[in-house]
Amino acid sequence: MRFMSDADANLDAHSYPATASELIDAYGETELELQNGSETFGEALGRLGETTYHDAEDAKQAAMSAVSEGAIGRKGYSDRDAPTVGEDGPAQVSLERVSPLNPATR
Protein backbone atom coordinates (compact mmCIF):
# COMPACT_ATOMS: atom_id res chain seq x y z
CA MET A 1 0.00 0.00 0.00
CA ARG A 2 2.83 2.35 -0.93
CA PHE A 3 0.64 5.07 -2.40
CA MET A 4 -1.05 5.67 0.96
CA SER A 5 2.02 5.51 3.19
CA ASP A 6 1.56 9.02 4.66
CA ALA A 7 -2.19 8.62 4.99
CA ASP A 8 -1.78 5.23 6.70
CA ALA A 9 0.16 6.66 9.63
CA ASN A 10 -2.31 9.52 10.05
CA LEU A 11 -5.36 7.28 9.90
CA ASP A 12 -3.85 4.78 12.33
CA ALA A 13 -3.27 7.56 14.88
CA HIS A 14 -6.76 9.06 14.53
CA SER A 15 -9.49 8.26 17.08
CA TYR A 16 -12.64 6.56 15.82
CA PRO A 17 -15.49 6.62 15.03
CA ALA A 18 -14.82 9.53 12.67
CA THR A 19 -16.82 11.07 9.86
CA ALA A 20 -15.53 11.62 6.35
CA SER A 21 -15.62 15.37 6.99
CA GLU A 22 -13.45 15.03 10.09
CA LEU A 23 -10.89 12.91 8.23
CA ILE A 24 -10.88 15.24 5.22
CA ASP A 25 -10.43 18.29 7.48
CA ALA A 26 -7.53 16.61 9.27
CA TYR A 27 -5.76 14.81 6.40
CA GLY A 28 -7.41 15.97 3.18
CA GLU A 29 -4.25 17.56 1.76
CA THR A 30 -2.21 14.36 2.14
CA GLU A 31 -0.97 13.36 -1.32
CA LEU A 32 -1.67 9.86 -2.59
CA GLU A 33 0.90 8.73 -5.14
CA LEU A 34 -0.90 6.95 -7.96
CA GLN A 35 0.55 5.00 -10.84
CA ASN A 36 -0.37 7.74 -13.31
CA GLY A 37 -0.27 10.89 -11.19
CA SER A 38 -1.45 11.84 -7.75
CA GLU A 39 -4.46 13.16 -5.90
CA THR A 40 -5.23 14.11 -2.33
CA PHE A 41 -6.77 11.92 0.33
CA GLY A 42 -9.60 14.47 0.51
CA GLU A 43 -10.38 14.14 -3.20
CA ALA A 44 -10.62 10.36 -2.92
CA LEU A 45 -12.64 10.21 0.30
CA GLY A 46 -14.84 13.11 -0.80
CA ARG A 47 -16.20 11.03 -3.69
CA LEU A 48 -17.95 8.73 -1.20
CA GLY A 49 -20.07 11.32 0.55
CA GLU A 50 -20.61 11.69 4.28
CA THR A 51 -19.92 8.40 6.02
CA THR A 52 -18.84 7.42 9.51
CA TYR A 53 -15.78 5.18 9.71
CA HIS A 54 -15.43 2.89 12.72
CA ASP A 55 -11.69 2.29 12.47
CA ALA A 56 -8.61 3.14 10.42
CA GLU A 57 -9.02 0.09 8.20
CA ASP A 58 -12.52 1.22 7.16
CA ALA A 59 -11.19 4.63 6.16
CA LYS A 60 -8.20 3.16 4.28
CA GLN A 61 -10.37 0.73 2.34
CA ALA A 62 -12.81 3.49 1.46
CA ALA A 63 -10.06 5.78 0.17
CA MET A 64 -8.48 2.98 -1.86
CA SER A 65 -11.83 2.14 -3.45
CA ALA A 66 -12.43 5.77 -4.41
CA VAL A 67 -9.16 6.81 -6.06
CA SER A 68 -9.44 8.04 -9.62
CA GLU A 69 -8.47 6.14 -12.75
CA GLY A 70 -4.95 7.53 -12.31
CA ALA A 71 -4.43 4.64 -9.89
CA ILE A 72 -4.80 2.00 -12.55
CA GLY A 73 -2.46 1.05 -15.34
CA ARG A 74 -4.10 0.67 -18.73
CA LYS A 75 -7.80 1.47 -18.37
CA GLY A 76 -9.99 -1.57 -18.91
CA TYR A 77 -7.04 -3.95 -19.11
CA SER A 78 -7.12 -7.41 -17.65
CA ASP A 79 -4.89 -10.29 -18.55
CA ARG A 80 -7.58 -12.70 -17.35
CA ASP A 81 -10.80 -11.41 -18.86
CA ALA A 82 -12.06 -11.56 -22.41
CA PRO A 83 -11.57 -8.33 -24.37
CA THR A 84 -14.18 -5.65 -23.76
CA VAL A 85 -16.61 -4.62 -26.48
CA GLY A 86 -14.74 -2.79 -29.21
CA GLU A 87 -11.33 -4.20 -28.32
CA ASP A 88 -9.49 -6.92 -30.16
CA GLY A 89 -7.94 -9.53 -27.96
CA PRO A 90 -5.07 -11.86 -28.69
CA ALA A 91 -5.51 -14.47 -31.39
CA GLN A 92 -6.92 -17.71 -30.08
CA VAL A 93 -4.40 -20.55 -29.90
CA SER A 94 -5.44 -24.16 -30.15
CA LEU A 95 -3.61 -26.49 -27.84
CA GLU A 96 -5.12 -29.51 -29.56
CA ARG A 97 -2.56 -31.74 -31.18
CA VAL A 98 -2.99 -32.01 -34.93
CA SER A 99 -2.31 -35.47 -36.35
CA PRO A 100 -2.21 -36.27 -40.06
CA LEU A 101 -3.43 -39.76 -39.16
CA ASN A 102 -6.54 -38.57 -37.32
CA PRO A 103 -9.22 -37.28 -39.76
CA ALA A 104 -10.90 -35.27 -36.97
CA THR A 105 -7.83 -33.00 -36.61
CA ARG A 106 -7.04 -32.39 -40.28
GROMACS .gro file of N, CA, C and O in nm, residues 22-58:
model
  148
   22GLU      N    1  -1.452   1.490   0.910
   22GLU     CA    2  -1.345   1.503   1.009
   22GLU      C    3  -1.211   1.456   0.951
   22GLU      O    4  -1.108   1.522   0.969
   23LEU      N    5  -1.213   1.344   0.880
   23LEU     CA    6  -1.089   1.291   0.823
   23LEU      C    7  -1.038   1.381   0.710
   23LEU      O    8  -0.917   1.404   0.699
   24ILE      N    9  -1.129   1.434   0.631
   24ILE     CA   10  -1.088   1.524   0.522
   24ILE      C   11  -1.032   1.653   0.580
   24ILE      O   12  -0.930   1.704   0.531
   25ASP      N   13  -1.096   1.707   0.684
   25ASP     CA   14  -1.043   1.829   0.748
   25ASP      C   15  -0.903   1.806   0.804
   25ASP      O   16  -0.816   1.892   0.793
   26ALA      N   17  -0.881   1.689   0.863
   26ALA     CA   18  -0.753   1.661   0.927
   26ALA      C   19  -0.645   1.620   0.828
   26ALA      O   20  -0.529   1.661   0.842
   27TYR      N   21  -0.680   1.541   0.727
   27TYR     CA   22  -0.576   1.481   0.640
   27TYR      C   23  -0.604   1.499   0.490
   27TYR      O   24  -0.539   1.436   0.408
   28GLY      N   25  -0.698   1.582   0.457
   28GLY     CA   26  -0.741   1.597   0.318
   28GLY      C   27  -0.632   1.637   0.221
   28GLY      O   28  -0.637   1.603   0.103
   29GLU      N   29  -0.532   1.710   0.265
   29GLU     CA   30  -0.425   1.756   0.176
   29GLU      C   31  -0.313   1.653   0.158
   29GLU      O   32  -0.219   1.676   0.082
   30THR      N   33  -0.322   1.541   0.227
   30THR     CA   34  -0.221   1.436   0.214
   30THR      C   35  -0.222   1.381   0.073
   30THR      O   36  -0.327   1.340   0.022
   31GLU      N   37  -0.107   1.383   0.006
   31GLU     CA   38  -0.097   1.336  -0.132
   31GLU      C   39  -0.093   1.184  -0.138
   31GLU      O   40  -0.023   1.119  -0.061
   32LEU      N   41  -0.170   1.129  -0.230
   32LEU     CA   42  -0.167   0.986  -0.259
   32LEU      C   43  -0.095   0.970  -0.392
   32LEU      O   44  -0.135   1.028  -0.492
   33GLU      N   45   0.013   0.895  -0.393
   33GLU     CA   46   0.090   0.873  -0.514
   33GLU      C   47   0.025   0.760  -0.594
   33GLU      O   48   0.021   0.647  -0.548
   34LEU      N   49  -0.024   0.794  -0.711
   34LEU     CA   50  -0.090   0.695  -0.796
   34LEU      C   51   0.004   0.654  -0.908
   34LEU      O   52   0.103   0.721  -0.935
   35GLN      N   53  -0.030   0.548  -0.977
   35GLN     CA   54   0.055   0.500  -1.084
   35GLN      C   55   0.069   0.605  -1.195
   35GLN      O   56   0.176   0.622  -1.250
   36ASN      N   57  -0.038   0.675  -1.225
   36ASN     CA   58  -0.037   0.774  -1.331
   36ASN      C   59  -0.072   0.912  -1.277
   36ASN      O   60  -0.164   0.978  -1.326
   37GLY      N   61  -0.002   0.957  -1.176
   37GLY     CA   62  -0.027   1.089  -1.119
   37GLY      C   63  -0.044   1.084  -0.969
   37GLY      O   64   0.004   0.994  -0.902
   38SER      N   65  -0.117   1.180  -0.918
   38SER     CA   66  -0.145   1.184  -0.775
   38SER      C   67  -0.276   1.257  -0.752
   38SER      O   68  -0.327   1.326  -0.839
   39GLU      N   69  -0.329   1.242  -0.634
   39GLU     CA   70  -0.446   1.316  -0.590
   39GLU      C   71  -0.440   1.321  -0.438
   39GLU      O   72  -0.357   1.254  -0.377
   40THR      N   73  -0.526   1.400  -0.378
   40THR     CA   74  -0.523   1.411  -0.233
   40THR      C   75  -0.618   1.309  -0.170
   40THR      O   76  -0.713   1.262  -0.234
   41PHE      N   77  -0.591   1.280  -0.045
   41PHE     CA   78  -0.677   1.192   0.033
   41PHE      C   79  -0.819   1.250   0.036
   41PHE      O   80  -0.917   1.176   0.024
   42GLY      N   81  -0.829   1.381   0.048
   42GLY     CA   82  -0.960   1.447   0.051
   42GLY      C   83  -1.039   1.430  -0.077
   42GLY      O   84  -1.160   1.412  -0.074
   43GLU      N   85  -0.970   1.435  -0.192
   43GLU     CA   86  -1.038   1.414  -0.320
   43GLU      C   87  -1.096   1.272  -0.327
   43GLU      O   88  -1.210   1.253  -0.369
   44ALA      N   89  -1.016   1.176  -0.287
   44ALA     CA   90  -1.062   1.036  -0.292
   44ALA      C   91  -1.177   1.012  -0.196
   44ALA      O   92  -1.283   0.964  -0.235
   45LEU      N   93  -1.160   1.048  -0.070
   45LEU     CA   94  -1.264   1.021   0.030
   45LEU      C   95  -1.389   1.104   0.004
   45LEU      O   96  -1.501   1.059   0.030
   46GLY      N   97  -1.371   1.223  -0.050
   46GLY     CA   98  -1.484   1.311  -0.080
   46GLY      C   99  -1.581   1.253  -0.183
   46GLY      O  100  -1.699   1.290  -0.186
   47ARG      N  101  -1.534   1.165  -0.267
   47ARG     CA  102  -1.620   1.103  -0.369
   47ARG      C  103  -1.727   1.012  -0.307
   47ARG      O  104  -1.825   0.979  -0.371
   48LEU      N  105  -1.705   0.971  -0.183
   48LEU     CA  106  -1.795   0.873  -0.120
   48LEU      C  107  -1.906   0.936  -0.038
   48LEU      O  108  -1.992   0.866   0.014
   49GLY      N  109  -1.904   1.067  -0.023
   49GLY     CA  110  -2.007   1.132   0.055
   49GLY      C  111  -1.981   1.120   0.205
   49GLY      O  112  -1.879   1.069   0.248
   50GLU      N  113  -2.076   1.167   0.282
   50GLU     CA  114  -2.061   1.169   0.428
   50GLU      C  115  -2.088   1.030   0.485
   50GLU      O  116  -2.197   0.976   0.471
   51THR      N  117  -1.985   0.974   0.544
   51THR     CA  118  -1.992   0.840   0.602
   51THR      C  119  -1.918   0.842   0.735
   51THR      O  120  -1.826   0.920   0.752
   52THR      N  121  -1.957   0.757   0.826
   52THR     CA  122  -1.884   0.742   0.951
   52THR      C  123  -1.799   0.616   0.942
   52THR      O  124  -1.850   0.509   0.906
   53TYR      N  125  -1.672   0.630   0.974
   53TYR     CA  126  -1.578   0.518   0.971
   53TYR      C  127  -1.552   0.473   1.114
   53TYR      O  128  -1.531   0.555   1.202
   54HIS      N  129  -1.555   0.344   1.136
   54HIS     CA  130  -1.543   0.289   1.272
   54HIS      C  131  -1.399   0.261   1.313
   54HIS      O  132  -1.371   0.248   1.432
   55ASP      N  133  -1.310   0.250   1.215
   55ASP     CA  134  -1.169   0.229   1.247
   55ASP      C  135  -1.084   0.271   1.127
   55ASP      O  136  -1.136   0.304   1.020
   56ALA      N  137  -0.954   0.270   1.146
   56ALA     CA  138  -0.861   0.314   1.042
   56ALA      C  139  -0.872   0.227   0.917
   56ALA      O  140  -0.865   0.278   0.805
   57GLU      N  141  -0.893   0.099   0.936
   57GLU     CA  142  -0.902   0.009   0.820
   57GLU      C  143  -1.021   0.043   0.732
   57GLU      O  144  -1.012   0.039   0.610
   58ASP      N  145  -1.135   0.079   0.793
   58ASP     CA  146  -1.252   0.122   0.716
   58ASP      C  147  -1.218   0.243   0.630
   58ASP      O  148  -1.254   0.248   0.512
   0.00000   0.00000   0.00000
